[in-house]
Tab-separated table of C-alpha atoms in Angstrom:
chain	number	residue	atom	x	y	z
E	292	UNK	CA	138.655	159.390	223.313
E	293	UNK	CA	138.370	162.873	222.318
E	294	UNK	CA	141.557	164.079	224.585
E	295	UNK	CA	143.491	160.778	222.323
E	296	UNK	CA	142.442	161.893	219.281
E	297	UNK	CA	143.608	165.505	220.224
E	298	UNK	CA	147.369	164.147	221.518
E	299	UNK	CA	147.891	162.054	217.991
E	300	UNK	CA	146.776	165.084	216.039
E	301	UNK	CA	148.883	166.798	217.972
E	302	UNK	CA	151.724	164.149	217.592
E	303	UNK	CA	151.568	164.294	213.573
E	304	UNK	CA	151.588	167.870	213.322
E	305	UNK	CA	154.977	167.834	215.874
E	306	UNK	CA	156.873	164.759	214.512
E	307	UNK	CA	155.402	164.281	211.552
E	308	UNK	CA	155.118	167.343	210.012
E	309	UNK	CA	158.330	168.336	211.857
E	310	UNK	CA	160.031	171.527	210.489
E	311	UNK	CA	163.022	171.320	209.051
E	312	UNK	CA	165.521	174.152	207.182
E	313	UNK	CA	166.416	174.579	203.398
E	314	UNK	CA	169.864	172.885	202.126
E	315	UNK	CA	172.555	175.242	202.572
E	316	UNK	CA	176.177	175.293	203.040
E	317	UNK	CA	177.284	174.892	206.637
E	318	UNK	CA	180.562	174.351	208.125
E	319	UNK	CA	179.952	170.968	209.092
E	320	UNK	CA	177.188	167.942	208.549
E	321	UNK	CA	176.437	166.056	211.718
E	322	UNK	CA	174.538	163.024	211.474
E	323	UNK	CA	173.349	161.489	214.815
E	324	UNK	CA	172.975	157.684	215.012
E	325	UNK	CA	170.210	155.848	215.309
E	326	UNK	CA	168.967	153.256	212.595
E	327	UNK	CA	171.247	152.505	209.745
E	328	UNK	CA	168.540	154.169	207.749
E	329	UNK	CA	170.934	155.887	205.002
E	330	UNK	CA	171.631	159.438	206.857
E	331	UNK	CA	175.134	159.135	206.985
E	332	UNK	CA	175.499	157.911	203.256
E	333	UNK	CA	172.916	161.086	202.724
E	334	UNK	CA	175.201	163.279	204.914
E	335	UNK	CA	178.508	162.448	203.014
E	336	UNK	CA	176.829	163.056	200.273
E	337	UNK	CA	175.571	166.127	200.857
E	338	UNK	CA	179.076	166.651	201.441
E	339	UNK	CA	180.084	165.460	197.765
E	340	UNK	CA	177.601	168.002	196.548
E	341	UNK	CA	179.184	171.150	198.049
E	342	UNK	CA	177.320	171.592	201.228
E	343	UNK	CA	180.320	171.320	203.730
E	344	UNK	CA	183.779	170.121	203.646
E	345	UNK	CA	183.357	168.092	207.280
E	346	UNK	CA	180.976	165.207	207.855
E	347	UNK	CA	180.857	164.407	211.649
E	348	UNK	CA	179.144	160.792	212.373
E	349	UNK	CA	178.112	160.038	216.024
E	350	UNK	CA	179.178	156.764	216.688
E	351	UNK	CA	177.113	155.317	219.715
E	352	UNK	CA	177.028	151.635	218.343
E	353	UNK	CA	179.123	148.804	219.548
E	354	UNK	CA	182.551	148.724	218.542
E	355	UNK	CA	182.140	145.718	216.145
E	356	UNK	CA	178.989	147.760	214.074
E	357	UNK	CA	180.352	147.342	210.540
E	358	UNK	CA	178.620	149.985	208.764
E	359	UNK	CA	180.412	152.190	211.204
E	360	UNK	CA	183.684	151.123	210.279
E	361	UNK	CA	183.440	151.110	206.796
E	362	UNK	CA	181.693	154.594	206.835
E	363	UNK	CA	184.439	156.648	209.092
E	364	UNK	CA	187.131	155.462	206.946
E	365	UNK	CA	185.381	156.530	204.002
E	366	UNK	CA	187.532	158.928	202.021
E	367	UNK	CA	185.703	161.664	199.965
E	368	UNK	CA	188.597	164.170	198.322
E	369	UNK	CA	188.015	167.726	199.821
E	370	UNK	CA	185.548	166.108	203.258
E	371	UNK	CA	187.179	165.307	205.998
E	372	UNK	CA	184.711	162.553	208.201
E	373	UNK	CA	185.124	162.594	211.419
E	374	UNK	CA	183.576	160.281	214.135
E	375	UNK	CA	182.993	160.248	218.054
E	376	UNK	CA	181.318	158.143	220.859
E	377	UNK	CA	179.224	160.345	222.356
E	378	UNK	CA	179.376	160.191	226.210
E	379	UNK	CA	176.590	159.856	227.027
E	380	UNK	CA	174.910	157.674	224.104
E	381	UNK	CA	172.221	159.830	224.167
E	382	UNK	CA	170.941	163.306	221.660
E	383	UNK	CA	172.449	165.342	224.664
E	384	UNK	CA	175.921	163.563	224.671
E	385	UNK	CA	175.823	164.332	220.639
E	386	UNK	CA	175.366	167.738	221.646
E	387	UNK	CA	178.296	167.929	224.219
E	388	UNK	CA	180.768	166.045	222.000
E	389	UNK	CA	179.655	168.373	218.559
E	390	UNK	CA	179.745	171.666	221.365
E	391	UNK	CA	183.672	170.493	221.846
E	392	UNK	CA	184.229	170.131	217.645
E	393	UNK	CA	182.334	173.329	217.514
E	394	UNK	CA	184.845	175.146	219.683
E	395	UNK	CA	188.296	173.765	218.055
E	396	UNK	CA	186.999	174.094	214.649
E	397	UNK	CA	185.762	177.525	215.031
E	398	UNK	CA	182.343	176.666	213.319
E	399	UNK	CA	179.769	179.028	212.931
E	400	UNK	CA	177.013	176.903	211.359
E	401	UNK	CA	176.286	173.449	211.469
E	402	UNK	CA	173.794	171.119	209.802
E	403	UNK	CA	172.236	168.376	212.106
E	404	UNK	CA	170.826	165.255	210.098
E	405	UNK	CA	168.106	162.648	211.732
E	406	UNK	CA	165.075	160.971	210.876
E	407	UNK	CA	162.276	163.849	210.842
E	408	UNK	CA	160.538	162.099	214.100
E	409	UNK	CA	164.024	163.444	215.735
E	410	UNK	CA	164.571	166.345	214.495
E	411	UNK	CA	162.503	168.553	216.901
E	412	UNK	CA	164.094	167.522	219.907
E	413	UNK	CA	167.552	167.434	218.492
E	414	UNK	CA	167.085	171.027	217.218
E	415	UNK	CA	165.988	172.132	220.708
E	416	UNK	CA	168.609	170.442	222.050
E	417	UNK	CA	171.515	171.747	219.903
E	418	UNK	CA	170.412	175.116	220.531
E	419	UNK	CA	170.529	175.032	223.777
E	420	UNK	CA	173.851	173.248	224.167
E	421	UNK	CA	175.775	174.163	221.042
E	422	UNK	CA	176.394	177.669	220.266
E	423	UNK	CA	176.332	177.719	216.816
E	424	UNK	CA	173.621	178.046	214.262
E	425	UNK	CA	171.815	175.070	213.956
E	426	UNK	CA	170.113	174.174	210.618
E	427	UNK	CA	167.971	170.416	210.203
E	428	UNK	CA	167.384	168.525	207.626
E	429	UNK	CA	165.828	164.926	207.677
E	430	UNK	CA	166.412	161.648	205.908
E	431	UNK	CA	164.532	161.804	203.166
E	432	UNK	CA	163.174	158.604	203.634
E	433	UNK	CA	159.081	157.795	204.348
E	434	UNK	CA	157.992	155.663	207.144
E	435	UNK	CA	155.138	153.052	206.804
E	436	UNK	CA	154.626	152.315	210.256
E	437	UNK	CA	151.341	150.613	212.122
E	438	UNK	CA	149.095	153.148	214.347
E	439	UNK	CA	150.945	151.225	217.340
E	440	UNK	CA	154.554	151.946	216.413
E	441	UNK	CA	153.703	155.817	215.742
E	442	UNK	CA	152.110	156.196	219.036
E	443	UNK	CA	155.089	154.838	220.394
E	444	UNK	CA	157.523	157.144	218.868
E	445	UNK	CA	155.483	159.930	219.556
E	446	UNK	CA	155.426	158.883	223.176
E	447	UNK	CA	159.330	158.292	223.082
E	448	UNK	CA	159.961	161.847	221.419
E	449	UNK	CA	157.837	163.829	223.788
E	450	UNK	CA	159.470	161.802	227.092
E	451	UNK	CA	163.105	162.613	225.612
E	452	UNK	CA	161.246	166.699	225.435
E	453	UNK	CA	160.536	166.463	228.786
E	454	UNK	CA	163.392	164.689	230.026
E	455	UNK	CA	166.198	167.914	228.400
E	456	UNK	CA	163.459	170.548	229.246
E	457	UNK	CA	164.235	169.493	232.874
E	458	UNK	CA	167.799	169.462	233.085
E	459	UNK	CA	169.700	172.405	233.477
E	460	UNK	CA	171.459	173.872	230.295
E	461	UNK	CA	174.500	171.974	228.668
């Protein structure tokens, strides 16, 4: 019981107390998918506001995802959206596909939106695959989730740790 009670307190100081980097302008807003939880409304917007003049939306739904659609055809005078499949689906195939942007766009500084559960491992994983500076910011969104789901997606985020501490770098 005790070791349990160490690994959740653990858990909420990792994900949910996850830390995450002032706004600032960047050359370019990436917003990984996941849930259709509002990040890439909140990254275009941060666009809007001044923060970059490129918005680049990871695409890894199904072709026929209509929030998808209607979000990289969104036109936003001075932004340019981009938006890829990443190959593989996964935070690492983000990586690769923002790595190539990176390179052709001559970026220097990027900022890398997710839900703050996320945001660890996709800030260890953009560092080690993208060279660029990386800055995170999370949805600003709260979660009410049951003890159940958060052990679950502290269990998920600390496999996906594991699994891109043990592969070789990008």
């Amino acid at each position: 019981m005790t070791l349990l009670l160490a690994l959740a307190g653990a858990g909420v100081r990792f994900y949910t107390f996850a830390r995450f980097d002032p706004l600032q302008n960047v050359d370019a807003i990436v917003v990984l998918g996941g849930a259709h939880d509002g990040r890439e409304r909140y990254g275009i917007d941060l666009a809007r506001r001044g923060y970059a003049s490129e918005v680049v939306l990871s695409d890894p739904y199904r072709s026929s995802d209509a929030t998808m659609r209607e979000l990289c055809s969104t036109q936003v005078p001075g932004v340019r959206v981009t938006c890829f499949v990443p190959d593989p689906r996964t935070t690492r195939g983000e990586a690769d596909g923002v790595r190539e942007l990176v390179t052709r766009n001559g970026w220097h500084r990027i900022m890398v939106l997710s839900w703050r559960y996320h945001l660890p491992r996709a800030r260890f994983i953009f560092e080690r695959c993208v060279d660029v500076e990386v800055v995170t910011r999370p949805v600003p969104l709260d979660y009410d989730y049951g003890l159940f789901r958060w052990a679950h997606q502290y269990l998920y985020q600390t496999g996906g740790f594991v699994k891109a501490a043990s592969v070789d770098r990008c």
